[in-house]
PDB file of C-alpha atoms in Angstrom:
ATOM      1  CA  MET Z   1      63.939   9.312 -12.500  1.00 44.00           C
ATOM      2  CA  LYS Z   2      60.596   8.777 -10.785  1.00 46.00           C
ATOM      3  CA  THR Z   3      61.180   5.038 -10.530  1.00 46.00           C
ATOM      4  CA  ILE Z   4      64.847   5.228  -9.501  1.00 46.00           C
ATOM      5  CA  PHE Z   5      64.240   7.487  -6.471  1.00 43.00           C
ATOM      6  CA  PRO Z   6      61.912   5.106  -4.566  1.00 48.00           C
ATOM      7  CA  LEU Z   7      64.216   2.157  -5.292  1.00 44.00           C
ATOM      8  CA  THR Z   8      67.221   4.143  -4.088  1.00 44.00           C
ATOM      9  CA  LEU Z   9      65.360   5.184  -0.942  1.00 41.00           C
ATOM     10  CA  ILE Z  10      64.366   1.584  -0.199  1.00 42.00           C
ATOM     11  CA  ALA Z  11      67.968   0.468  -0.655  1.00 41.00           C
ATOM     12  CA  ILE Z  12      69.167   3.119   1.785  1.00 41.00           C
ATOM     13  CA  LEU Z  13      66.557   2.134   4.377  1.00 43.00           C
ATOM     14  CA  LEU Z  14      67.426  -1.540   4.050  1.00 42.00           C
ATOM     15  CA  GLY Z  15      71.071  -0.655   4.472  1.00 43.00           C
ATOM     16  CA  LEU Z  16      70.344   1.230   7.692  1.00 43.00           C
ATOM     17  CA  ALA Z  17      68.275  -1.522   9.306  1.00 43.00           C
ATOM     18  CA  PRO Z  18      71.195  -3.814  10.243  1.00 44.00           C
ATOM     19  CA  LEU Z  19      73.013  -0.847  11.762  1.00 42.00           C
ATOM     20  CA  ARG Z  20      70.135  -0.168  14.115  1.00 45.00           C
ATOM     21  CA  ALA Z  21      69.837  -3.875  14.980  1.00 52.00           C
ATOM     22  CA  GLN Z  22      73.557  -4.216  15.738  1.00 73.00           C
ATOM     23  CA  GLU Z  23      73.984  -1.590  18.440  1.00 88.00           C
ATOM     24  CA  LEU Z  24      77.378  -1.835  20.153  1.00 90.00           C
ATOM     25  CA  LEU Z  25      77.051  -3.034  23.752  1.00 87.00           C
ATOM     26  CA  GLY Z  26      79.689  -1.037  25.608  1.00 88.00           C
ATOM     27  CA  ILE Z  27      80.176  -2.928  28.873  1.00 92.00           C
ATOM     28  CA  ASP Z  28      83.175  -4.207  30.828  1.00 92.00           C
ATOM     29  CA  ILE Z  29      83.105  -8.018  30.591  1.00 92.00           C
ATOM     30  CA  SER Z  30      86.139  -8.749  32.781  1.00 92.00           C
ATOM     31  CA  GLN Z  31      83.934  -9.934  35.668  1.00 93.00           C
ATOM     32  CA  ARG Z  32      81.878 -12.704  34.144  1.00 93.00           C
ATOM     33  CA  CYS Z  33      80.907 -16.331  33.934  1.00 93.00           C
ATOM     34  CA  ILE Z  34      80.557 -18.186  30.644  1.00 93.00           C
ATOM     35  CA  TYR Z  35      78.330 -21.242  30.991  1.00 92.00           C
ATOM     36  CA  THR Z  36      80.517 -23.453  28.835  1.00 88.00           C
ATOM     37  CA  GLY Z  37      83.453 -22.880  26.484  1.00 80.00           C
ATOM     38  CA  GLU Z  38      86.206 -20.308  26.834  1.00 74.00           C
ATOM     39  CA  ALA Z  39      86.224 -17.388  24.417  1.00 78.00           C
ATOM     40  CA  MET Z  40      84.225 -14.184  24.598  1.00 84.00           C
ATOM     41  CA  ASP Z  41      84.365 -11.465  21.949  1.00 84.00           C
ATOM     42  CA  GLU Z  42      85.670  -8.097  23.094  1.00 82.00           C
ATOM     43  CA  GLU Z  43      83.060  -6.298  20.978  1.00 89.00           C
ATOM     44  CA  LEU Z  44      79.496  -7.303  21.728  1.00 93.00           C
ATOM     45  CA  TYR Z  45      76.408  -6.135  19.862  1.00 94.00           C
ATOM     46  CA  ARG Z  46      72.826  -5.834  21.072  1.00 95.00           C
ATOM     47  CA  PHE Z  47      70.134  -7.703  19.104  1.00 95.00           C
ATOM     48  CA  PRO Z  48      66.335  -7.863  19.569  1.00 95.00           C
ATOM     49  CA  ARG Z  49      65.287 -10.074  22.466  1.00 95.00           C
ATOM     50  CA  ASP Z  50      63.596 -13.434  21.923  1.00 96.00           C
ATOM     51  CA  GLU Z  51      60.120 -13.927  23.461  1.00 96.00           C
ATOM     52  CA  ARG Z  52      60.760 -17.588  24.238  1.00 97.00           C
ATOM     53  CA  VAL Z  53      63.917 -16.749  26.209  1.00 97.00           C
ATOM     54  CA  ASP Z  54      62.097 -13.967  28.056  1.00 97.00           C
ATOM     55  CA  LYS Z  55      59.429 -16.487  29.116  1.00 97.00           C
ATOM     56  CA  TRP Z  56      62.035 -18.954  30.379  1.00 97.00           C
ATOM     57  CA  ILE Z  57      63.679 -16.194  32.397  1.00 97.00           C
ATOM     58  CA  ARG Z  58      60.329 -15.297  33.974  1.00 96.00           C
ATOM     59  CA  ASP Z  59      59.703 -18.985  34.739  1.00 96.00           C
ATOM     60  CA  ILE Z  60      63.112 -19.259  36.431  1.00 95.00           C
ATOM     61  CA  ALA Z  61      62.466 -16.155  38.515  1.00 93.00           C
ATOM     62  CA  GLU Z  62      59.035 -17.421  39.558  1.00 91.00           C
ATOM     63  CA  ALA Z  63      60.362 -20.881  40.468  1.00 89.00           C
ATOM     64  CA  SER Z  64      63.278 -19.560  42.514  1.00 87.00           C
ATOM     65  CA  GLY Z  65      61.992 -16.277  43.886  1.00 85.00           C
ATOM     66  CA  ALA Z  66      65.069 -14.549  42.440  1.00 87.00           C
ATOM     67  CA  PRO Z  67      64.671 -10.863  41.563  1.00 88.00           C
ATOM     68  CA  LEU Z  68      65.046  -9.802  37.928  1.00 92.00           C
ATOM     69  CA  ASP Z  69      67.558  -7.110  38.858  1.00 91.00           C
ATOM     70  CA  PHE Z  70      69.739  -7.539  35.771  1.00 95.00           C
ATOM     71  CA  GLU Z  71      69.523  -6.446  32.147  1.00 96.00           C
ATOM     72  CA  VAL Z  72      68.861  -9.184  29.598  1.00 97.00           C
ATOM     73  CA  VAL Z  73      70.621  -8.813  26.235  1.00 97.00           C
ATOM     74  CA  GLN Z  74      70.724 -11.018  23.160  1.00 97.00           C
ATOM     75  CA  THR Z  75      74.246 -10.637  21.836  1.00 95.00           C
ATOM     76  CA  ASN Z  76      77.127 -12.412  20.110  1.00 94.00           C
ATOM     77  CA  VAL Z  77      78.333 -14.495  23.067  1.00 95.00           C
ATOM     78  CA  GLU Z  78      79.151 -18.174  22.667  1.00 93.00           C
ATOM     79  CA  ASN Z  79      76.228 -19.371  24.806  1.00 94.00           C
ATOM     80  CA  ILE Z  80      74.988 -17.771  28.080  1.00 96.00           C
ATOM     81  CA  SER Z  81      76.959 -15.395  30.276  1.00 96.00           C
ATOM     82  CA  ALA Z  82      76.474 -13.425  33.491  1.00 96.00           C
ATOM     83  CA  VAL Z  83      78.418 -10.157  33.715  1.00 96.00           C
ATOM     84  CA  LEU Z  84      79.002  -7.698  36.540  1.00 95.00           C
ATOM     85  CA  ASP Z  85      80.017  -4.240  35.295  1.00 94.00           C
ATOM     86  CA  GLY Z  86      80.505  -2.013  38.325  1.00 92.00           C
ATOM     87  CA  GLU Z  87      77.197  -2.184  40.172  1.00 89.00           C
ATOM     88  CA  LYS Z  88      75.149  -3.247  37.134  1.00 94.00           C
ATOM     89  CA  ARG Z  89      74.451  -6.862  36.235  1.00 96.00           C
ATOM     90  CA  TYR Z  90      73.779  -8.345  32.800  1.00 97.00           C
ATOM     91  CA  LEU Z  91      72.490 -11.659  31.478  1.00 97.00           C
ATOM     92  CA  LEU Z  92      73.811 -12.181  27.954  1.00 97.00           C
ATOM     93  CA  TYR Z  93      72.626 -14.943  25.656  1.00 97.00           C
ATOM     94  CA  SER Z  94      73.227 -16.235  22.153  1.00 96.00           C
ATOM     95  CA  LEU Z  95      70.102 -17.001  20.143  1.00 96.00           C
ATOM     96  CA  ASP Z  96      72.188 -19.378  18.037  1.00 96.00           C
ATOM     97  CA  PHE Z  97      73.025 -21.393  21.188  1.00 95.00           C
ATOM     98  CA  ILE Z  98      69.378 -21.371  22.261  1.00 96.00           C
ATOM     99  CA  GLU Z  99      68.167 -22.662  18.894  1.00 96.00           C
ATOM    100  CA  LYS Z 100      70.807 -25.412  18.697  1.00 94.00           C
ATOM    101  CA  SER Z 101      70.226 -26.646  22.270  1.00 93.00           C
ATOM    102  CA  ASN Z 102      67.412 -28.745  23.667  1.00 93.00           C
ATOM    103  CA  GLU Z 103      65.068 -26.909  26.023  1.00 95.00           C
ATOM    104  CA  MET Z 104      66.476 -28.432  29.218  1.00 94.00           C
ATOM    105  CA  LEU Z 105      70.035 -27.361  28.401  1.00 95.00           C
ATOM    106  CA  ALA Z 106      68.920 -23.847  27.477  1.00 96.00           C
ATOM    107  CA  VAL Z 107      66.901 -23.437  30.687  1.00 97.00           C
ATOM    108  CA  ALA Z 108      69.710 -24.933  32.791  1.00 96.00           C
ATOM    109  CA  ALA Z 109      72.250 -22.527  31.292  1.00 96.00           C
ATOM    110  CA  LEU Z 110      69.971 -19.544  31.907  1.00 97.00           C
ATOM    111  CA  ALA Z 111      69.260 -20.721  35.464  1.00 96.00           C
ATOM    112  CA  HIS Z 112      72.964 -21.176  36.210  1.00 96.00           C
ATOM    113  CA  GLU Z 113      73.817 -17.641  35.123  1.00 96.00           C
ATOM    114  CA  ILE Z 114      70.765 -16.127  36.839  1.00 96.00           C
ATOM    115  CA  GLY Z 115      71.916 -18.014  39.933  1.00 93.00           C
ATOM    116  CA  HIS Z 116      75.172 -16.046  39.884  1.00 93.00           C
ATOM    117  CA  HIS Z 117      73.215 -12.797  40.029  1.00 93.00           C
ATOM    118  CA  ALA Z 118      70.734 -14.066  42.625  1.00 90.00           C
ATOM    119  CA  CYS Z 119      73.629 -15.058  44.895  1.00 86.00           C
ATOM    120  CA  GLY Z 120      75.422 -11.728  44.449  1.00 86.00           C
ATOM    121  CA  HIS Z 121      78.526 -13.316  42.930  1.00 90.00           C
ATOM    122  CA  THR Z 122      81.447 -11.101  41.904  1.00 89.00           C
ATOM    123  CA  PHE Z 123      83.324 -13.628  39.672  1.00 91.00           C
ATOM    124  CA  ASP Z 124      86.502 -13.253  41.713  1.00 88.00           C
ATOM    125  CA  GLU Z 125      88.951 -15.974  40.658  1.00 86.00           C
ATOM    126  CA  THR Z 126      89.758 -16.771  44.313  1.00 84.00           C
ATOM    127  CA  ARG Z 127      86.132 -17.905  44.781  1.00 85.00           C
ATOM    128  CA  ARG Z 128      85.466 -19.186  41.273  1.00 89.00           C
ATOM    129  CA  THR Z 129      84.853 -22.836  42.133  1.00 90.00           C
ATOM    130  CA  ALA Z 130      82.638 -22.008  45.126  1.00 88.00           C
ATOM    131  CA  GLU Z 131      80.547 -19.602  43.052  1.00 91.00           C
ATOM    132  CA  GLU Z 132      80.216 -22.067  40.176  1.00 92.00           C
ATOM    133  CA  LEU Z 133      78.965 -24.793  42.502  1.00 92.00           C
ATOM    134  CA  GLU Z 134      76.523 -22.412  44.172  1.00 90.00           C
ATOM    135  CA  ALA Z 135      75.138 -21.402  40.767  1.00 93.00           C
ATOM    136  CA  GLU Z 136      74.891 -25.073  39.809  1.00 93.00           C
ATOM    137  CA  GLN Z 137      72.899 -25.799  42.968  1.00 92.00           C
ATOM    138  CA  PHE Z 138      70.598 -22.899  42.110  1.00 92.00           C
ATOM    139  CA  ALA Z 139      70.105 -24.378  38.618  1.00 94.00           C
ATOM    140  CA  GLY Z 140      69.250 -27.793  40.083  1.00 93.00           C
ATOM    141  CA  TYR Z 141      66.679 -26.185  42.376  1.00 92.00           C
ATOM    142  CA  VAL Z 142      65.057 -24.379  39.436  1.00 93.00           C
ATOM    143  CA  LEU Z 143      65.033 -27.431  37.161  1.00 94.00           C
ATOM    144  CA  SER Z 144      63.276 -29.431  39.875  1.00 92.00           C
ATOM    145  CA  LYS Z 145      60.682 -26.720  40.551  1.00 90.00           C
ATOM    146  CA  ILE Z 146      59.921 -26.358  36.829  1.00 92.00           C
ATOM    147  CA  GLY Z 147      59.457 -30.116  36.490  1.00 91.00           C
ATOM    148  CA  TYR Z 148      62.488 -31.610  34.726  1.00 91.00           C
ATOM    149  CA  ASP Z 149      63.465 -35.232  35.353  1.00 89.00           C
ATOM    150  CA  LYS Z 150      66.206 -35.760  37.936  1.00 87.00           C
ATOM    151  CA  GLN Z 151      67.515 -38.740  35.943  1.00 87.00           C
ATOM    152  CA  ARG Z 152      68.525 -36.397  33.100  1.00 88.00           C
ATOM    153  CA  MET Z 153      70.989 -34.372  35.182  1.00 86.00           C
ATOM    154  CA  ASP Z 154      73.957 -36.582  34.271  1.00 85.00           C
ATOM    155  CA  MET Z 155      73.254 -35.967  30.594  1.00 87.00           C
ATOM    156  CA  LEU Z 156      73.161 -32.234  31.299  1.00 86.00           C
ATOM    157  CA  ILE Z 157      76.639 -32.302  32.866  1.00 84.00           C
ATOM    158  CA  LYS Z 158      78.015 -34.175  29.836  1.00 85.00           C
ATOM    159  CA  LEU Z 159      76.417 -31.777  27.339  1.00 84.00           C
ATOM    160  CA  ALA Z 160      77.984 -28.675  28.909  1.00 81.00           C
ATOM    161  CA  PRO Z 161      81.481 -29.097  30.399  1.00 83.00           C
ATOM    162  CA  SER Z 162      82.432 -26.390  32.895  1.00 83.00           C
ATOM    163  CA  ALA Z 163      84.271 -23.380  31.486  1.00 79.00           C
ATOM    164  CA  TYR Z 164      86.335 -23.166  34.691  1.00 87.00           C
ATOM    165  CA  ASP Z 165      87.634 -26.710  35.257  1.00 86.00           C
ATOM    166  CA  VAL Z 166      85.163 -27.456  38.032  1.00 90.00           C
ATOM    167  CA  PRO Z 167      85.276 -31.257  38.508  1.00 90.00           C
ATOM    168  CA  ARG Z 168      82.327 -33.005  36.898  1.00 89.00           C
ATOM    169  CA  GLN Z 169      81.470 -34.972  40.047  1.00 91.00           C
ATOM    170  CA  GLU Z 170      81.363 -31.791  42.159  1.00 91.00           C
ATOM    171  CA  ARG Z 171      79.051 -30.154  39.614  1.00 91.00           C
ATOM    172  CA  ARG Z 172      76.816 -33.216  39.641  1.00 91.00           C
ATOM    173  CA  THR Z 173      76.660 -33.215  43.437  1.00 91.00           C
ATOM    174  CA  ALA Z 174      75.765 -29.509  43.544  1.00 91.00           C
ATOM    175  CA  LEU Z 175      73.109 -29.911  40.843  1.00 93.00           C
ATOM    176  CA  LEU Z 176      71.482 -32.825  42.679  1.00 91.00           C
ATOM    177  CA  GLU Z 177      71.670 -30.993  46.014  1.00 89.00           C
ATOM    178  CA  GLY Z 178      69.676 -28.182  44.439  1.00 89.00           C
ATOM    179  CA  PHE Z 179      67.214 -30.711  43.053  1.00 88.00           C
ATOM    180  CA  ASP Z 180      66.775 -32.346  46.467  1.00 85.00           C
ATOM    181  CA  LYS Z 181      66.411 -28.961  48.146  1.00 83.00           C
ATOM    182  CA  ALA Z 182      63.440 -28.151  45.908  1.00 80.00           C
ATOM    183  CA  GLU Z 183      61.828 -31.525  46.584  1.00 76.00           C
ATOM    184  CA  ARG Z 184      62.149 -31.001  50.345  1.00 71.00           C
ATOM    185  CA  ALA Z 185      60.636 -27.536  50.036  1.00 67.00           C
ATOM    186  CA  LEU Z 186      57.617 -29.031  48.238  1.00 63.00           C
ATOM    187  CA  LYS Z 187      57.154 -31.566  51.042  1.00 60.00           C
ATOM    188  CA  ILE Z 188      57.292 -28.815  53.652  1.00 54.00           C
ATOM    189  CA  ALA Z 189      54.710 -26.724  51.789  1.00 55.00           C
ATOM    190  CA  SER Z 190      52.096 -29.484  51.961  1.00 52.00           C
ATOM    191  CA  LEU Z 191      52.392 -30.284  55.680  1.00 50.00           C
ATOM    192  CA  PRO Z 192      49.873 -28.891  58.179  1.00 52.00           C
ATOM    193  CA  PHE Z 193      50.892 -26.081  60.496  1.00 48.00           C
ATOM    194  CA  ASP Z 194      50.770 -28.201  63.667  1.00 46.00           C
ATOM    195  CA  ASN Z 195      52.200 -31.391  65.149  1.00 46.00           C
ATOM    196  CA  ASP Z 196      52.203 -34.038  62.455  1.00 47.00           C
ATOM    197  CA  PRO Z 197      53.990 -37.422  62.272  1.00 45.00           C
ATOM    198  CA  ALA Z 198      54.884 -36.717  58.634  1.00 48.00           C
ATOM    199  CA  LEU Z 199      57.370 -34.112  59.816  1.00 44.00           C
ATOM    200  CA  GLN Z 200      59.472 -36.853  61.364  1.00 45.00           C
ATOM    201  CA  ALA Z 201      59.839 -38.515  57.955  1.00 46.00           C
ATOM    202  CA  LEU Z 202      61.327 -35.458  56.292  1.00 47.00           C
ATOM    203  CA  THR Z 203      64.912 -35.979  55.149  1.00 51.00           C
ATOM    204  CA  LEU Z 204      66.020 -32.440  55.919  1.00 57.00           C
ATOM    205  CA  PRO Z 205      69.409 -31.924  57.556  1.00 67.00           C
ATOM    206  CA  GLY Z 206      68.931 -31.386  61.275  1.00 70.00           C
ATOM    207  CA  PHE Z 207      69.246 -27.984  62.910  1.00 73.00           C
ATOM    208  CA  PRO Z 208      70.810 -27.946  66.421  1.00 74.00           C
ATOM    209  CA  TRP Z 209      68.062 -28.236  69.024  1.00 71.00           C
ATOM    210  CA  PRO Z 210      67.609 -26.571  71.426  1.00 70.00           C
ATOM    211  CA  PRO Z 211      68.877 -23.684  69.296  1.00 74.00           C
ATOM    212  CA  PRO Z 212      72.419 -22.506  70.074  1.00 74.00           C
ATOM    213  CA  SER Z 213      72.935 -19.139  71.724  1.00 75.00           C
ATOM    214  CA  CYS Z 214      72.915 -16.174  69.370  1.00 75.00           C
ATOM    215  CA  HIS Z 215      73.624 -12.449  69.473  1.00 72.00           C
ATOM    216  CA  THR Z 216      69.982 -11.405  69.147  1.00 76.00           C
ATOM    217  CA  ARG Z 217      66.754 -13.340  69.500  1.00 77.00           C
ATOM    218  CA  PHE Z 218      63.304 -12.020  68.625  1.00 74.00           C
ATOM    219  CA  GLU Z 219      60.030 -13.891  69.064  1.00 75.00           C
ATOM    220  CA  LEU Z 220      57.317 -13.110  66.540  1.00 76.00           C
ATOM    221  CA  PRO Z 221      53.898 -12.425  68.072  1.00 75.00           C
ATOM    222  CA  GLU Z 222      51.458 -15.333  67.893  1.00 69.00           C
ATOM    223  CA  LYS Z 223      49.054 -13.357  65.717  1.00 70.00           C
ATOM    224  CA  THR Z 224      51.673 -13.415  62.923  1.00 70.00           C
ATOM    225  CA  SER Z 225      50.957 -17.102  62.294  1.00 69.00           C
ATOM    226  CA  ALA Z 226      47.275 -17.157  63.227  1.00 70.00           C
ATOM    227  CA  ALA Z 227      46.131 -17.431  59.605  1.00 72.00           C
ATOM    228  CA  PHE Z 228      48.618 -20.167  58.620  1.00 71.00           C
ATOM    229  CA  LYS Z 229      47.063 -23.547  57.800  1.00 67.00           C
ATOM    230  CA  THR Z 230      50.201 -25.265  56.506  1.00 69.00           C
ATOM    231  CA  LEU Z 231      53.937 -24.907  56.901  1.00 67.00           C
ATOM    232  CA  GLY Z 232      53.871 -23.813  53.282  1.00 64.00           C
ATOM    233  CA  ASP Z 233      51.904 -20.721  54.322  1.00 71.00           C
ATOM    234  CA  ALA Z 234      54.646 -19.833  56.801  1.00 74.00           C
ATOM    235  CA  ASP Z 235      57.322 -20.547  54.219  1.00 71.00           C
ATOM    236  CA  VAL Z 236      55.700 -18.278  51.613  1.00 69.00           C
ATOM    237  CA  ARG Z 237      55.348 -15.438  54.120  1.00 72.00           C
ATOM    238  CA  LEU Z 238      58.987 -15.701  55.207  1.00 76.00           C
ATOM    239  CA  ARG Z 239      60.348 -15.984  51.663  1.00 70.00           C
ATOM    240  CA  ARG Z 240      58.451 -12.931  50.474  1.00 68.00           C
ATOM    241  CA  ALA Z 241      59.818 -10.867  53.354  1.00 76.00           C
ATOM    242  CA  LEU Z 242      63.366 -12.104  52.733  1.00 77.00           C
ATOM    243  CA  ASP Z 243      63.152 -11.482  48.974  1.00 66.00           C
ATOM    244  CA  VAL Z 244      62.291  -7.838  49.599  1.00 65.00           C
ATOM    245  CA  LYS Z 245      65.517  -7.455  51.586  1.00 72.00           C
ATOM    246  CA  GLY Z 246      67.697  -9.295  49.072  1.00 71.00           C
ATOM    247  CA  TYR Z 247      68.060 -12.618  50.927  1.00 75.00           C
ATOM    248  CA  SER Z 248      67.394 -14.835  47.927  1.00 63.00           C
ATOM    249  CA  GLN Z 249      69.608 -17.744  49.044  1.00 68.00           C
ATOM    250  CA  ARG Z 250      68.109 -19.826  51.866  1.00 70.00           C
ATOM    251  CA  SER Z 251      68.491 -23.327  53.276  1.00 72.00           C
ATOM    252  CA  TYR Z 252      65.991 -25.549  55.071  1.00 71.00           C
ATOM    253  CA  PHE Z 253      66.700 -27.631  58.178  1.00 74.00           C
ATOM    254  CA  SER Z 254      64.492 -29.868  60.276  1.00 67.00           C
ATOM    255  CA  VAL Z 255      63.462 -29.011  63.835  1.00 71.00           C
ATOM    256  CA  PRO Z 256      60.889 -30.737  66.071  1.00 64.00           C
ATOM    257  CA  ASN Z 257      57.432 -30.256  64.508  1.00 62.00           C
ATOM    258  CA  GLY Z 258      58.622 -27.768  61.908  1.00 70.00           C
ATOM    259  CA  PHE Z 259      61.522 -26.450  59.879  1.00 73.00           C
ATOM    260  CA  ALA Z 260      64.237 -23.824  60.214  1.00 80.00           C
ATOM    261  CA  LEU Z 261      64.862 -21.373  57.375  1.00 77.00           C
ATOM    262  CA  VAL Z 262      68.467 -20.105  57.360  1.00 82.00           C
ATOM    263  CA  THR Z 263      69.785 -17.233  55.245  1.00 79.00           C
ATOM    264  CA  GLN Z 264      73.137 -17.107  53.468  1.00 74.00           C
ATOM    265  CA  LEU Z 265      76.119 -15.811  55.482  1.00 76.00           C
ATOM    266  CA  GLU Z 266      76.170 -12.048  55.011  1.00 78.00           C
ATOM    267  CA  GLN Z 267      78.782  -9.374  55.653  1.00 78.00           C
ATOM    268  CA  TYR Z 268      77.385  -6.197  57.223  1.00 79.00           C
ATOM    269  CA  ASN Z 269      78.611  -2.842  58.541  1.00 79.00           C
ATOM    270  CA  GLY Z 270      79.884  -3.383  62.063  1.00 72.00           C
ATOM    271  CA  GLU Z 271      79.508   0.261  63.043  1.00 74.00           C
ATOM    272  CA  ASP Z 272      75.737   0.453  62.749  1.00 75.00           C
ATOM    273  CA  GLY Z 273      74.607  -3.044  61.757  1.00 74.00           C
ATOM    274  CA  ALA Z 274      73.370  -1.780  58.386  1.00 80.00           C
ATOM    275  CA  VAL Z 275      73.116  -3.966  55.286  1.00 77.00           C
ATOM    276  CA  ARG Z 276      75.916  -3.535  52.762  1.00 73.00           C
ATOM    277  CA  ASN Z 277      74.633  -2.559  49.342  1.00 70.00           C
ATOM    278  CA  ASP Z 278      77.829  -3.236  47.416  1.00 64.00           C
ATOM    279  CA  ARG Z 279      79.352  -6.436  46.072  1.00 60.00           C
ATOM    280  CA  THR Z 280      81.083  -7.245  49.405  1.00 70.00           C
ATOM    281  CA  ARG Z 281      77.758  -8.137  51.035  1.00 73.00           C
ATOM    282  CA  TRP Z 282      77.954 -11.805  50.092  1.00 65.00           C
ATOM    283  CA  LEU Z 283      81.746 -12.239  50.088  1.00 64.00           C
ATOM    284  CA  ASP Z 284      82.810 -14.624  52.831  1.00 59.00           C
ATOM    285  CA  TYR Z 285      86.468 -13.573  52.622  1.00 55.00           C
ATOM    286  CA  PRO Z 286      86.644  -9.917  51.547  1.00 50.00           C
ATOM    287  CA  LYS Z 287      90.044  -9.044  50.186  1.00 53.00           C
ATOM    288  CA  LYS Z 288      91.977  -5.912  51.011  1.00 52.00           C
ATOM    289  CA  GLU Z 289      92.228  -3.396  48.187  1.00 51.00           C
ATOM    290  CA  ASN Z 290      95.545  -1.751  49.160  1.00 54.00           C
ATOM    291  CA  PHE Z 291      98.582  -2.872  51.144  1.00 49.00           C
ATOM    292  CA  ASP Z 292     101.110  -0.785  53.093  1.00 55.00           C
ATOM    293  CA  GLY Z 293     104.231  -2.435  51.750  1.00 52.00           C
ATOM    294  CA  VAL Z 294     105.387  -6.042  51.348  1.00 48.00           C
ATOM    295  CA  MET Z 295     105.102  -6.973  55.045  1.00 55.00           C
ATOM    296  CA  ASP Z 296     101.495  -5.814  55.159  1.00 57.00           C
ATOM    297  CA  TYR Z 297     100.727  -8.005  52.141  1.00 51.00           C
ATOM    298  CA  LEU Z 298     102.470 -11.075  53.614  1.00 51.00           C
ATOM    299  CA  LYS Z 299     100.684 -10.555  56.926  1.00 56.00           C
ATOM    300  CA  SER Z 300      97.326 -10.537  55.146  1.00 56.00           C
ATOM    301  CA  LEU Z 301      98.007 -14.026  53.770  1.00 51.00           C
ATOM    302  CA  VAL Z 302      98.248 -15.653  57.205  1.00 51.00           C
ATOM    303  CA  MET Z 303      96.147 -13.405  59.455  1.00 52.00           C
ATOM    304  CA  PRO Z 304      92.448 -12.968  58.667  1.00 56.00           C
ATOM    305  CA  GLN Z 305      91.054  -9.488  58.252  1.00 62.00           C
ATOM    306  CA  LYS Z 306      88.425  -8.228  60.644  1.00 67.00           C
ATOM    307  CA  GLY Z 307      84.899  -8.481  59.356  1.00 72.00           C
ATOM    308  CA  TYR Z 308      81.326  -8.620  60.591  1.00 77.00           C
ATOM    309  CA  PHE Z 309      79.176 -11.520  59.446  1.00 78.00           C
ATOM    310  CA  ARG Z 310      75.708 -12.770  60.293  1.00 80.00           C
ATOM    311  CA  LEU Z 311      72.904 -15.053  59.237  1.00 78.00           C
ATOM    312  CA  PHE Z 312      69.244 -15.181  60.198  1.00 81.00           C
ATOM    313  CA  VAL Z 313      67.366 -18.266  61.348  1.00 83.00           C
ATOM    314  CA  PHE Z 314      63.566 -18.482  61.369  1.00 81.00           C
TER     315      PHE Z 314
END
């Protein structure tokens, strides 16, 4: 009896270990993106996180400036998935997919799904293609900043067909646009903060100059830029301030002797000008939740709804 009891106890403990490791992940997965493939199990289980994946996620966040405002879960998904459940965001990954993929594909898949969260996507089918291309551009930006070869992007597209029938050529274009955006940002960062002929050689898209009229214009005091030695110093200062306020998506344009930094189009509260903190903030065409009969619905299809939108230019 003295030898049976310890063996029985060990057997019980070993039997309990898988139960603790396979905790049911009770989330609504209806609003989601799957990186590639189609199916997604209705019942998902939480497994211990992988240190290598955690490092890649940190690298992606550092390269892009995207906030880590989502929960990371290793689970039984097919590959990598971004999920929006109410107001909470999740990044789900399959360790099996990670181990079977080369590093570039794994990082690209993680970057694509993190891009959905960084851009505030809601996975609405009416904007599916636009959101997929925006996430692909984000991934291209990250891959460039981390140091992957631009020539390998075609191989990446072939390895992972879109789960949502986004044309391959459009994905390729978006991926390369992100890559080029990162390369331009690196050029800007190295230029001196004064008149320099090298600025004229930048291949940034041009911003209208003189600037067009706008609703509000504010001139920063000269002391704000007194310590800047390069345009990169100005860029870092602006990006940090924008990140704090949730403006993670920006575009660069050329202006005489400098650059313009433009934020993503944002919907805001027209009554007081306040920032929206829900998922409608980054929707360019917010849909109406309820309709007063058939005529109201038909009218909404041809007449745009009133909304308040803005962007910031620095």
